[in-house]
mmCIF file of N, CA, C and O in Angstrom:
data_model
loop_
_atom_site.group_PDB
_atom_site.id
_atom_site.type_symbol
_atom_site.label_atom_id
_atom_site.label_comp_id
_atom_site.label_asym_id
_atom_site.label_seq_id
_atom_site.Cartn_x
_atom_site.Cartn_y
_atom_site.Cartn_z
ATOM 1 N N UNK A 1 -13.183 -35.705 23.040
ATOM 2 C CA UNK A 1 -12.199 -36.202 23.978
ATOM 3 C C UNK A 1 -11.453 -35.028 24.612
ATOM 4 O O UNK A 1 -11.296 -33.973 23.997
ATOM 5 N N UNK A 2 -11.022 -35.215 25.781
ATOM 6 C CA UNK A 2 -10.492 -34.424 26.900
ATOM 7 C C UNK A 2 -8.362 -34.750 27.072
ATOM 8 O O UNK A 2 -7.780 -35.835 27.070
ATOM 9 N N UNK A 3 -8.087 -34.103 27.128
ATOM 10 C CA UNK A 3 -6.909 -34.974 27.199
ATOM 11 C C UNK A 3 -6.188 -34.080 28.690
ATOM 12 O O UNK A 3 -6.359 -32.902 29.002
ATOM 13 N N UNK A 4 -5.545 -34.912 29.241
ATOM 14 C CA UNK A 4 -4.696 -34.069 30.575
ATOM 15 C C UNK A 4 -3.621 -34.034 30.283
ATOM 16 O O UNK A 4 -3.248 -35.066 29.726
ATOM 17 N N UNK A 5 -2.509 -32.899 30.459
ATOM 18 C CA UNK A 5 -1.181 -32.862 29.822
ATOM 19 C C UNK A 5 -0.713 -32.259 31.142
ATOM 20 O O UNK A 5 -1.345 -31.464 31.838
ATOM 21 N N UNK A 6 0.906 -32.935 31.449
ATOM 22 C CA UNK A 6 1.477 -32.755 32.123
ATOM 23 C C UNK A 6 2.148 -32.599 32.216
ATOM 24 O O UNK A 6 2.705 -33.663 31.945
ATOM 25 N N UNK A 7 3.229 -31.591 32.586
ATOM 26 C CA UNK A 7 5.037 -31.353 31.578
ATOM 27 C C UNK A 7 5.941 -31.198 33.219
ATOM 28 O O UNK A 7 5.522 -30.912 34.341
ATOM 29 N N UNK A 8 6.924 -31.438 32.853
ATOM 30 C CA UNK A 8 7.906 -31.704 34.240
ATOM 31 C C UNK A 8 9.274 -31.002 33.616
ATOM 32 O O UNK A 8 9.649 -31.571 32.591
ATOM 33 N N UNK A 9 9.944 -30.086 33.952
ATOM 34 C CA UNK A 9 10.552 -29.215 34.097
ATOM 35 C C UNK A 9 12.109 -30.408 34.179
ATOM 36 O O UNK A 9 11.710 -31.564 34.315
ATOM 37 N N UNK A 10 13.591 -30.323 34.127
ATOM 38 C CA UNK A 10 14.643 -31.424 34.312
ATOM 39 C C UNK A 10 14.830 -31.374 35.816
ATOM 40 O O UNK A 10 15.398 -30.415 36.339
ATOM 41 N N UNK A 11 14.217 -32.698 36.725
ATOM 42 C CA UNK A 11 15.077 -33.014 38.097
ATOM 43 C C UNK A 11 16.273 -33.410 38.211
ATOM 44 O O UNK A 11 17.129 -33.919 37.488
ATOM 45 N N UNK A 12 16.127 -32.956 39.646
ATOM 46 C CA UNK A 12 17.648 -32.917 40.235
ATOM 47 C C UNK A 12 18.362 -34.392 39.792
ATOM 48 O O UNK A 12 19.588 -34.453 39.708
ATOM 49 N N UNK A 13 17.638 -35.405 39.555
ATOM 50 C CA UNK A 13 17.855 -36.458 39.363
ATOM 51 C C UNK A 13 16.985 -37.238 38.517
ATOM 52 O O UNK A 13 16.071 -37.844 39.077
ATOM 53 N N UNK A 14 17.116 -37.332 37.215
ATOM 54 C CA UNK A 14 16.549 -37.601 36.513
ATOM 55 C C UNK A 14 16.881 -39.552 36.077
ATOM 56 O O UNK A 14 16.270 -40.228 35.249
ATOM 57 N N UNK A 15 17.559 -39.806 36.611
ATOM 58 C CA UNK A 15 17.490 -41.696 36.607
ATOM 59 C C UNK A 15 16.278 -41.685 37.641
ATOM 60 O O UNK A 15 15.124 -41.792 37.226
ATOM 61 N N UNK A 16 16.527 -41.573 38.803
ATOM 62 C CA UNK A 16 15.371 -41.585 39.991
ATOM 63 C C UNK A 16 14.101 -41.003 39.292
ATOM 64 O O UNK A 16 13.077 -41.636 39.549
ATOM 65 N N UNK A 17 13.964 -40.000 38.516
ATOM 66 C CA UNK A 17 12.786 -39.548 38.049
ATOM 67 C C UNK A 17 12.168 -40.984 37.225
ATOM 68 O O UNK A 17 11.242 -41.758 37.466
ATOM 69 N N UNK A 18 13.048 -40.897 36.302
ATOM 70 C CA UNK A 18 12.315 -42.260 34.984
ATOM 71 C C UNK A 18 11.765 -43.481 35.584
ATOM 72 O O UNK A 18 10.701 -44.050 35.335
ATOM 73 N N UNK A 19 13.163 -43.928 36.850
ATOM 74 C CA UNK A 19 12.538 -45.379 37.212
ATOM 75 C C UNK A 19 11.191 -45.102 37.866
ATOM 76 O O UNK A 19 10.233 -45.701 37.377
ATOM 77 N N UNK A 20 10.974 -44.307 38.870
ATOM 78 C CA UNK A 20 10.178 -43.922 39.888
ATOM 79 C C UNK A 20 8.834 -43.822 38.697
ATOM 80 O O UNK A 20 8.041 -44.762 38.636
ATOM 81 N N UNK A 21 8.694 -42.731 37.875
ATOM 82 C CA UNK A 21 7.918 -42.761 37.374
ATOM 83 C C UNK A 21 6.835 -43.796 36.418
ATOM 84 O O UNK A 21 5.641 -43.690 36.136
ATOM 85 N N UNK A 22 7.816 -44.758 36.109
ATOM 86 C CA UNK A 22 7.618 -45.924 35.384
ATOM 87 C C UNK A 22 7.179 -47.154 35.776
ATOM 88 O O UNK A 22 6.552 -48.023 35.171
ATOM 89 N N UNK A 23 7.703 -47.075 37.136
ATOM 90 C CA UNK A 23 7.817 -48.388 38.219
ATOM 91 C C UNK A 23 6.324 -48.290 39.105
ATOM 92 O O UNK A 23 5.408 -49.083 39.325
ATOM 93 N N UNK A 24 6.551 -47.180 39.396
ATOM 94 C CA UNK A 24 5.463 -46.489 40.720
ATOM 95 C C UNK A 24 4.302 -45.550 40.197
ATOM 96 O O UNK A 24 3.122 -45.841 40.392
ATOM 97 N N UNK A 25 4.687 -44.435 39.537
ATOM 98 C CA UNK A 25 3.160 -43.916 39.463
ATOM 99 C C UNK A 25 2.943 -44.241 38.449
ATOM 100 O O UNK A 25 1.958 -43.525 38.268
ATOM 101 N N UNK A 26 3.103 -45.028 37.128
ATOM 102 C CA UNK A 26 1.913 -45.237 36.258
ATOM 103 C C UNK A 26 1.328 -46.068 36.456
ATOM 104 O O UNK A 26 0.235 -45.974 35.898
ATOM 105 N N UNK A 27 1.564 -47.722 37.499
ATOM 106 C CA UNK A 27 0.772 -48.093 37.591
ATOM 107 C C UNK A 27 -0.666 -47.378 38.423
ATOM 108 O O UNK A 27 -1.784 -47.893 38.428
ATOM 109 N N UNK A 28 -0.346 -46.295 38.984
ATOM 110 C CA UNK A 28 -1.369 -45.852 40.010
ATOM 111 C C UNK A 28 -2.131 -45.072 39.247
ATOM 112 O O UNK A 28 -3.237 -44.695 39.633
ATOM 113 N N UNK A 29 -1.532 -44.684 37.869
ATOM 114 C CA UNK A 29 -1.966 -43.364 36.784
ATOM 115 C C UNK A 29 -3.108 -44.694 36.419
ATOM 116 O O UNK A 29 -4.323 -44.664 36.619
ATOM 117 N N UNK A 30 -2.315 -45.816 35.840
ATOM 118 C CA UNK A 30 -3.868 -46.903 35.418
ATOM 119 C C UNK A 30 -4.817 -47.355 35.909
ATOM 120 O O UNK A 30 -5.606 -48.039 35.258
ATOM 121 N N UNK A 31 -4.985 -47.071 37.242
ATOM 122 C CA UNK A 31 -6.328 -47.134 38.184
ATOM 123 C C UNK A 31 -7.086 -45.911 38.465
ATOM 124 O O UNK A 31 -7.986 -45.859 39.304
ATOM 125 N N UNK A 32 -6.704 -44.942 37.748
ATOM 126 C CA UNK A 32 -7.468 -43.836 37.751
ATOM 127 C C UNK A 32 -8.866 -43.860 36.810
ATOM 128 O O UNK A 32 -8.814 -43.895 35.581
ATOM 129 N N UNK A 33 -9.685 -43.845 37.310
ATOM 130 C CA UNK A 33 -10.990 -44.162 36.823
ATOM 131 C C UNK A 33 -11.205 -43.011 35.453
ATOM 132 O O UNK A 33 -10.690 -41.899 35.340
ATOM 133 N N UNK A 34 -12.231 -43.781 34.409
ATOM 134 C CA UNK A 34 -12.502 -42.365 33.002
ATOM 135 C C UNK A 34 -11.100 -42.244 32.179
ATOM 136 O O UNK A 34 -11.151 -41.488 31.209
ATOM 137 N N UNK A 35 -9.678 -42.979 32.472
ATOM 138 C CA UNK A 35 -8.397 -43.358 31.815
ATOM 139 C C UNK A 35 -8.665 -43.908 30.250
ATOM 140 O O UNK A 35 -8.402 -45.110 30.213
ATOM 141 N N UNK A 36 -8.934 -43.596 29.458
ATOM 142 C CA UNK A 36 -8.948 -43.951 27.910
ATOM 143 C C UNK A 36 -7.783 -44.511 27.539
ATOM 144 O O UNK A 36 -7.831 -45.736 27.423
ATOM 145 N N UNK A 37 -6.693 -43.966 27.304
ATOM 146 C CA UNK A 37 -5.639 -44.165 26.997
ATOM 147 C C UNK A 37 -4.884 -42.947 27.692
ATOM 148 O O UNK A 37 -5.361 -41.906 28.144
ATOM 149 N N UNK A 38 -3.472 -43.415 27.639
ATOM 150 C CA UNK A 38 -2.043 -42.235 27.630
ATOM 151 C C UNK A 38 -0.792 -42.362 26.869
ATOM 152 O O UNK A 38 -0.607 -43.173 25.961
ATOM 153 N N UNK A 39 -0.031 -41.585 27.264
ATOM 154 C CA UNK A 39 1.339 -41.551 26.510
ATOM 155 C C UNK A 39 2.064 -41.060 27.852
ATOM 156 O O UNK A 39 1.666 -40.543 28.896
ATOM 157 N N UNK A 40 3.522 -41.524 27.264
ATOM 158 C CA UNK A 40 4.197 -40.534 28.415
ATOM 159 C C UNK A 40 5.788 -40.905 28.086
ATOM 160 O O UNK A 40 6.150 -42.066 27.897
ATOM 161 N N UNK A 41 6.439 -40.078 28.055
ATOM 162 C CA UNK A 41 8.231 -39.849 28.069
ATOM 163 C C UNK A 41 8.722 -38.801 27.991
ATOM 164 O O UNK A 41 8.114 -37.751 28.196
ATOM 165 N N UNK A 42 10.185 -38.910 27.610
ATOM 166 C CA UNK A 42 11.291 -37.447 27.916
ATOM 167 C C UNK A 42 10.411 -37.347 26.488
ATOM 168 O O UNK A 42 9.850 -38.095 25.688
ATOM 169 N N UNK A 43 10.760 -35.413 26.786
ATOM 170 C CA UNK A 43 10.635 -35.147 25.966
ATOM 171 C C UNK A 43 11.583 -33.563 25.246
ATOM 172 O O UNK A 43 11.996 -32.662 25.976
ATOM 173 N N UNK A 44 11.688 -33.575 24.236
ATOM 174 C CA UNK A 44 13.208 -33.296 23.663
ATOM 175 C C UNK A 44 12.486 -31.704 22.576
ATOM 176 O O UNK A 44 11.356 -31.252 22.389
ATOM 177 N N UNK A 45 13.253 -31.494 22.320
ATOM 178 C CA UNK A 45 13.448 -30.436 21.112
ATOM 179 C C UNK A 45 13.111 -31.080 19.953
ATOM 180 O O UNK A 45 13.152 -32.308 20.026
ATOM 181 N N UNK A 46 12.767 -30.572 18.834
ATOM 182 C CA UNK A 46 12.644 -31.586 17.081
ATOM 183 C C UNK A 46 14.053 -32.083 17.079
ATOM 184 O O UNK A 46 14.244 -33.224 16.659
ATOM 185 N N UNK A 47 15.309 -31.195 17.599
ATOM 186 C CA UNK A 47 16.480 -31.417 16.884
ATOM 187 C C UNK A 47 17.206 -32.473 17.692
ATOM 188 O O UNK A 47 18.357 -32.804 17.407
ATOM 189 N N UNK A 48 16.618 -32.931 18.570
ATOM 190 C CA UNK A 48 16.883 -33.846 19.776
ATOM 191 C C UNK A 48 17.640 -32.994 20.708
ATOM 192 O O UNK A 48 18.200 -33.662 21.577
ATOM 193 N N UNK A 49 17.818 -31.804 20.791
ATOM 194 C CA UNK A 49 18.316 -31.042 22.125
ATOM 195 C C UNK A 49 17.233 -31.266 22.847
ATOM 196 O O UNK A 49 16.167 -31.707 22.418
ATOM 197 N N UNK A 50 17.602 -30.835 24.440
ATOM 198 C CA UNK A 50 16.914 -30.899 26.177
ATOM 199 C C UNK A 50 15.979 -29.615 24.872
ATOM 200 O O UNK A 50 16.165 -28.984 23.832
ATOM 201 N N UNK A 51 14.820 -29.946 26.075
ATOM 202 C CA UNK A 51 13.662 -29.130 25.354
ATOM 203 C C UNK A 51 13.582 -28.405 26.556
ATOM 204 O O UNK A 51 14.238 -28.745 27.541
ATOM 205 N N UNK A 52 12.488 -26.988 26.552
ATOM 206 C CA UNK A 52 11.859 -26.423 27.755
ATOM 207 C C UNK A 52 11.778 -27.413 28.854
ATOM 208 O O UNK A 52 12.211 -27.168 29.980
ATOM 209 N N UNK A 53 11.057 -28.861 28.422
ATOM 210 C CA UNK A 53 10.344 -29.760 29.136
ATOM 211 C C UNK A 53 10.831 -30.825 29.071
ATOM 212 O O UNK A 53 10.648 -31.401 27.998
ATOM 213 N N UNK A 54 11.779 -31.687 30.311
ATOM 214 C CA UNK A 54 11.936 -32.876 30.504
ATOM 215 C C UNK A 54 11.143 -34.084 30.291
ATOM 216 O O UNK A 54 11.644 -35.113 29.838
ATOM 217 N N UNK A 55 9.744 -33.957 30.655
ATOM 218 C CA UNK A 55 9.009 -35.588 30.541
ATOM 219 C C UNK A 55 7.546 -34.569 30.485
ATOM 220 O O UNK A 55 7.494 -33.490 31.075
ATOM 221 N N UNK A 56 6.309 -35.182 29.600
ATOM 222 C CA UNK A 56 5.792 -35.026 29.204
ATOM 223 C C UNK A 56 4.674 -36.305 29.413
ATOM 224 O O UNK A 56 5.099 -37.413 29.087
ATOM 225 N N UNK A 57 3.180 -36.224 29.969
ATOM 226 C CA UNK A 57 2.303 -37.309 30.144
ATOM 227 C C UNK A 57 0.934 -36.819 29.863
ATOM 228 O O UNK A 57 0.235 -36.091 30.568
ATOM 229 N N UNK A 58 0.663 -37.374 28.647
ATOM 230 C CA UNK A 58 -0.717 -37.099 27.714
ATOM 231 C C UNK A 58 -2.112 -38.417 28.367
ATOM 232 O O UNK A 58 -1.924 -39.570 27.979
ATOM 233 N N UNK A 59 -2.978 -38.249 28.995
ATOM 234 C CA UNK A 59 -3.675 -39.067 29.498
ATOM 235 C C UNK A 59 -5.270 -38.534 28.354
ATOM 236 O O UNK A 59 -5.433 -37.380 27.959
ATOM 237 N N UNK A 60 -5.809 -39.190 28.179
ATOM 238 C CA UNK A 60 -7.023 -39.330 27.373
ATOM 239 C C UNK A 60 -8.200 -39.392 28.183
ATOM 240 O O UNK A 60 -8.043 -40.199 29.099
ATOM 241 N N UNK A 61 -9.203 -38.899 28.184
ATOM 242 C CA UNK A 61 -10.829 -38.813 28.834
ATOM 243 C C UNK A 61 -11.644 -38.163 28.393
ATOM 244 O O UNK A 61 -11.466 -37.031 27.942
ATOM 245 N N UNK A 62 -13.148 -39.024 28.462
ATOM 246 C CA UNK A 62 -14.037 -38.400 27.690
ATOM 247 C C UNK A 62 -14.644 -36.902 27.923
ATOM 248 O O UNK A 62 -15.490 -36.517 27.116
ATOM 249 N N UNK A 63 -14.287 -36.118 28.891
ATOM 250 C CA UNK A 63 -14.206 -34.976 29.102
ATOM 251 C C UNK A 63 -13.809 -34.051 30.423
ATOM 252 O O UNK A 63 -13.594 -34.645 31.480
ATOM 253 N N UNK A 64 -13.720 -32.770 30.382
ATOM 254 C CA UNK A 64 -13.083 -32.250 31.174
ATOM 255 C C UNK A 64 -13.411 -32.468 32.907
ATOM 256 O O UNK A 64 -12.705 -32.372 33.910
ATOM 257 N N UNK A 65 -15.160 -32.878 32.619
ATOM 258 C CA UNK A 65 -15.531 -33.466 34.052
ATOM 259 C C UNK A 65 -14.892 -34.609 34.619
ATOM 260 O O UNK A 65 -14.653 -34.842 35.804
ATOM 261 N N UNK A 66 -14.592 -35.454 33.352
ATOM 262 C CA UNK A 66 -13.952 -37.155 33.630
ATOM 263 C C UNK A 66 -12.840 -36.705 34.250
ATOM 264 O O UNK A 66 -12.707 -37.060 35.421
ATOM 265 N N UNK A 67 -12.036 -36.043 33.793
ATOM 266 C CA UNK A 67 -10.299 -35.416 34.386
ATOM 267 C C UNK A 67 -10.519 -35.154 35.483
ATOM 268 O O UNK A 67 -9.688 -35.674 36.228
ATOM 269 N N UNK A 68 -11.667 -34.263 36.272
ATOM 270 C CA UNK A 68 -11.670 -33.735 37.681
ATOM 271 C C UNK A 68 -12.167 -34.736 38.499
ATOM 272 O O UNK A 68 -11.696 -34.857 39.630
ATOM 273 N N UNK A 69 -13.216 -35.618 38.032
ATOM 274 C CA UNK A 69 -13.544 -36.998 38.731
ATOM 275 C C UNK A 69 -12.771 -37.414 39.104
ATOM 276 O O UNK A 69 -12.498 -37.348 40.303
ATOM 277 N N UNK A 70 -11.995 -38.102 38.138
ATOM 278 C CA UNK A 70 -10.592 -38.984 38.107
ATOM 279 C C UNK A 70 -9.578 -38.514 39.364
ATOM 280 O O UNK A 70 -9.191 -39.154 40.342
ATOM 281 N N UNK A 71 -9.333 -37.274 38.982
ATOM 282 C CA UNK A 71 -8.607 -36.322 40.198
ATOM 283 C C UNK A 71 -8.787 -36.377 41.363
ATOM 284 O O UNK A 71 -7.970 -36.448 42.282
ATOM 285 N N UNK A 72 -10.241 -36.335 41.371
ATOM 286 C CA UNK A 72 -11.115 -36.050 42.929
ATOM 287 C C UNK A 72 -11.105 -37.453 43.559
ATOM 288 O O UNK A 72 -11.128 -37.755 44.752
ATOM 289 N N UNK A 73 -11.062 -38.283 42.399
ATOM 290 C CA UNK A 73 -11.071 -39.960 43.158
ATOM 291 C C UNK A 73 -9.921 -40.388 44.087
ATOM 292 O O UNK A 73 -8.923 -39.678 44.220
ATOM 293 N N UNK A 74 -10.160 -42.174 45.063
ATOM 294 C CA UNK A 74 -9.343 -42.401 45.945
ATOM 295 C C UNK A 74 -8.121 -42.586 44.865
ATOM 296 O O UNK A 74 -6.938 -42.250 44.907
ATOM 297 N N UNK A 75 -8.848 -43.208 43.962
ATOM 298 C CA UNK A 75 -7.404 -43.483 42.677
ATOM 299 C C UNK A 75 -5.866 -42.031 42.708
ATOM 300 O O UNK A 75 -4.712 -41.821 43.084
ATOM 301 N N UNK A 76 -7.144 -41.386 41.941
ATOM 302 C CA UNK A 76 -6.202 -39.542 41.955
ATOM 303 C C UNK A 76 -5.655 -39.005 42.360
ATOM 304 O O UNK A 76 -4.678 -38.460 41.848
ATOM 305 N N UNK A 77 -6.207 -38.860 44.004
ATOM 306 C CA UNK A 77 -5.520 -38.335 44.752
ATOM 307 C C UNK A 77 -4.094 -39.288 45.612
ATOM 308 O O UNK A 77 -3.136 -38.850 46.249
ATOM 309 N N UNK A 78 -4.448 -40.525 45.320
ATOM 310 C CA UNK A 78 -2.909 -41.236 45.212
ATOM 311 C C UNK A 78 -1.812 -41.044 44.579
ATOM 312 O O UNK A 78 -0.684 -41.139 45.062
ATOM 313 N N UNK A 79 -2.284 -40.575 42.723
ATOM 314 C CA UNK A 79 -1.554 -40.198 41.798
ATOM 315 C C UNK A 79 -1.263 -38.769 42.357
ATOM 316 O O UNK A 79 -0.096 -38.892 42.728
ATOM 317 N N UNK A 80 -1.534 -37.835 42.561
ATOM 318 C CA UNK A 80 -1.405 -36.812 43.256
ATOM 319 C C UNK A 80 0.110 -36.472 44.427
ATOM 320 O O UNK A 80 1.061 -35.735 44.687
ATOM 321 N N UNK A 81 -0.642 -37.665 44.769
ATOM 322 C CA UNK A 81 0.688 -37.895 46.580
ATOM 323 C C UNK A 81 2.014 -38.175 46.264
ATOM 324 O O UNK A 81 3.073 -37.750 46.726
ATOM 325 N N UNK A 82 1.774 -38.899 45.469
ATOM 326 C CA UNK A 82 3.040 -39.433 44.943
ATOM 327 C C UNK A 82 4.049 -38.816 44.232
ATOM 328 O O UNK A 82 5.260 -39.028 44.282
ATOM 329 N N UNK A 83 3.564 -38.210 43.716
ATOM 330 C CA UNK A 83 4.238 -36.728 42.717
ATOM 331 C C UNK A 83 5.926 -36.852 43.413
ATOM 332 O O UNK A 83 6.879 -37.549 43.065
ATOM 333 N N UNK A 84 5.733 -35.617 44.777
ATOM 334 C CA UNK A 84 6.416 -35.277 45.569
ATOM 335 C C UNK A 84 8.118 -36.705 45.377
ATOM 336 O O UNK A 84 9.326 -36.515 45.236
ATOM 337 N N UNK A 85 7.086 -38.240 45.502
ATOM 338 C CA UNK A 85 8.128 -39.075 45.504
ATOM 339 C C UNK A 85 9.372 -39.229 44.487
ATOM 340 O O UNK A 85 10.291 -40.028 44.666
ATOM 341 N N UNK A 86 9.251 -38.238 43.259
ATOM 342 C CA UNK A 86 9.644 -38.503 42.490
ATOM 343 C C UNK A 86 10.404 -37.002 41.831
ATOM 344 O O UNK A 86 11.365 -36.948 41.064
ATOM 345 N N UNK A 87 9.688 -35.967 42.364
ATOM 346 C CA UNK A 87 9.725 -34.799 41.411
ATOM 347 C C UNK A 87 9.943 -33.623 42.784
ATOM 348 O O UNK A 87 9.617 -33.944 43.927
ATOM 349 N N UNK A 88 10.280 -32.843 42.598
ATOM 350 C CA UNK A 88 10.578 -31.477 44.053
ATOM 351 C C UNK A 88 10.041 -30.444 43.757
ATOM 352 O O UNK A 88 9.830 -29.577 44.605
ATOM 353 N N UNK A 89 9.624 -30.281 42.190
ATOM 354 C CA UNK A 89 9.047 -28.957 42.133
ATOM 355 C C UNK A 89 7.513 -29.015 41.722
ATOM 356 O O UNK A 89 7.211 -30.206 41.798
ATOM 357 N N UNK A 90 6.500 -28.341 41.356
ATOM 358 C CA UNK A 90 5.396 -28.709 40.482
ATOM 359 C C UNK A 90 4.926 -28.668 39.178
ATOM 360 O O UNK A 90 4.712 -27.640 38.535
ATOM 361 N N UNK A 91 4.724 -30.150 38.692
ATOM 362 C CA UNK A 91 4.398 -29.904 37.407
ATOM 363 C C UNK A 91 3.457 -28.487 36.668
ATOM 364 O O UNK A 91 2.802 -27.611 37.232
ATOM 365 N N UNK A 92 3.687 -28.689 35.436
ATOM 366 C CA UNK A 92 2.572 -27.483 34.788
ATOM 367 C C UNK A 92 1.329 -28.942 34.033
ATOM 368 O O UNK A 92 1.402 -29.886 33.246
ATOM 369 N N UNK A 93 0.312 -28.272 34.921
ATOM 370 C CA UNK A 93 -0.679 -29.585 34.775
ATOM 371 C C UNK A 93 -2.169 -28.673 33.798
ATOM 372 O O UNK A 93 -2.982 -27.865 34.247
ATOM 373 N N UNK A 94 -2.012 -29.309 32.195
ATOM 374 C CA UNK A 94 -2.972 -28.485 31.385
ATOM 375 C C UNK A 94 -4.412 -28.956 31.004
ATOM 376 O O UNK A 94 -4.733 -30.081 31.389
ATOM 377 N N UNK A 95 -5.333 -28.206 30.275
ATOM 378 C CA UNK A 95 -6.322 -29.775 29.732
ATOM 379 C C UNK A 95 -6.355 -28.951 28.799
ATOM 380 O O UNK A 95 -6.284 -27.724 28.867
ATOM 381 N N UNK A 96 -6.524 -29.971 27.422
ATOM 382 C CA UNK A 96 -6.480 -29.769 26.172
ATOM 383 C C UNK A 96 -7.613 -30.448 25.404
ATOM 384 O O UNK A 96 -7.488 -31.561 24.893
ATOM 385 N N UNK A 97 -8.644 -29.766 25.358
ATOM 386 C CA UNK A 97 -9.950 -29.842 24.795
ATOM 387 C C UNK A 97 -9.458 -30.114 23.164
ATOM 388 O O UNK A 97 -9.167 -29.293 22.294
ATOM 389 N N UNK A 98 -9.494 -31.814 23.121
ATOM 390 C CA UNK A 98 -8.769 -32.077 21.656
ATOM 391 C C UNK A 98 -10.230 -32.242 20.602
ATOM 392 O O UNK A 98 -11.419 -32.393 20.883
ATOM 393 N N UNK A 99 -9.316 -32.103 18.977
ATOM 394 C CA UNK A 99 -10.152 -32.469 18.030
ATOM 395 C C UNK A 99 -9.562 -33.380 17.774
ATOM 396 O O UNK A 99 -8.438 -33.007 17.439
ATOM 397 N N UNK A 100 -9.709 -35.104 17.697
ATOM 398 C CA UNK A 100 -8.882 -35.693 17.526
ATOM 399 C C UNK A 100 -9.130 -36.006 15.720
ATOM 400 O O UNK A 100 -10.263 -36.226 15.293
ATOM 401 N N UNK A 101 -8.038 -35.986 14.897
ATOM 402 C CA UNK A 101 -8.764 -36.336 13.128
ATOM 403 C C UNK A 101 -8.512 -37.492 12.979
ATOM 404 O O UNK A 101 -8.836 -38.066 11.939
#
């Protein structure tokens, strides 16, 4: 399994971030074709302090080709567009070639 990780830095407006994100692009994240599963929320320090990374979105696929498909698709590049609607700067967008146990 392939996993896509996506980390978002704290916006200028972070109510507008959550709803937007929740409301609007995950449904568009679930029509992304090769989608296994995901995860996705704030995400914090162990000690519950602001972490490096505000929000955090773990998407699942059977491999690193499925992720660029997915990407390259009409689906993807919707998820893509939308970004901007929600966020001002650019995510740090990773792939994490998992062992899952």
């Amino acid at each position: 399994m392939s996993k896509l990780v996506v980390l978002y830095k704290k916006p200028a407006d972070p109510a507008h971030f959550d709803k937007h994100f929740r409301a609007v692009h995950m449904p568009l994240v679930q029509k992304m074709p090769g989608l296994r599963s995901f995860s996705f929320g704030p995400a914090t320090a162990l000690d519950g302090a602001e972490g490096t990374y505000f929000w955090m979105f773990i998407g699942t696929f059977d491999s690193l080709k499925a992720i660029n498909d997915a990407l390259a698709s009409h689906e993807g590049r919707e998820v893509v567009a939308d970004i901007p609607n929600y966020y001002s700067d650019t995510p740090t967008i990773l792939h994490l070639d998992s062992t899952d146990g």
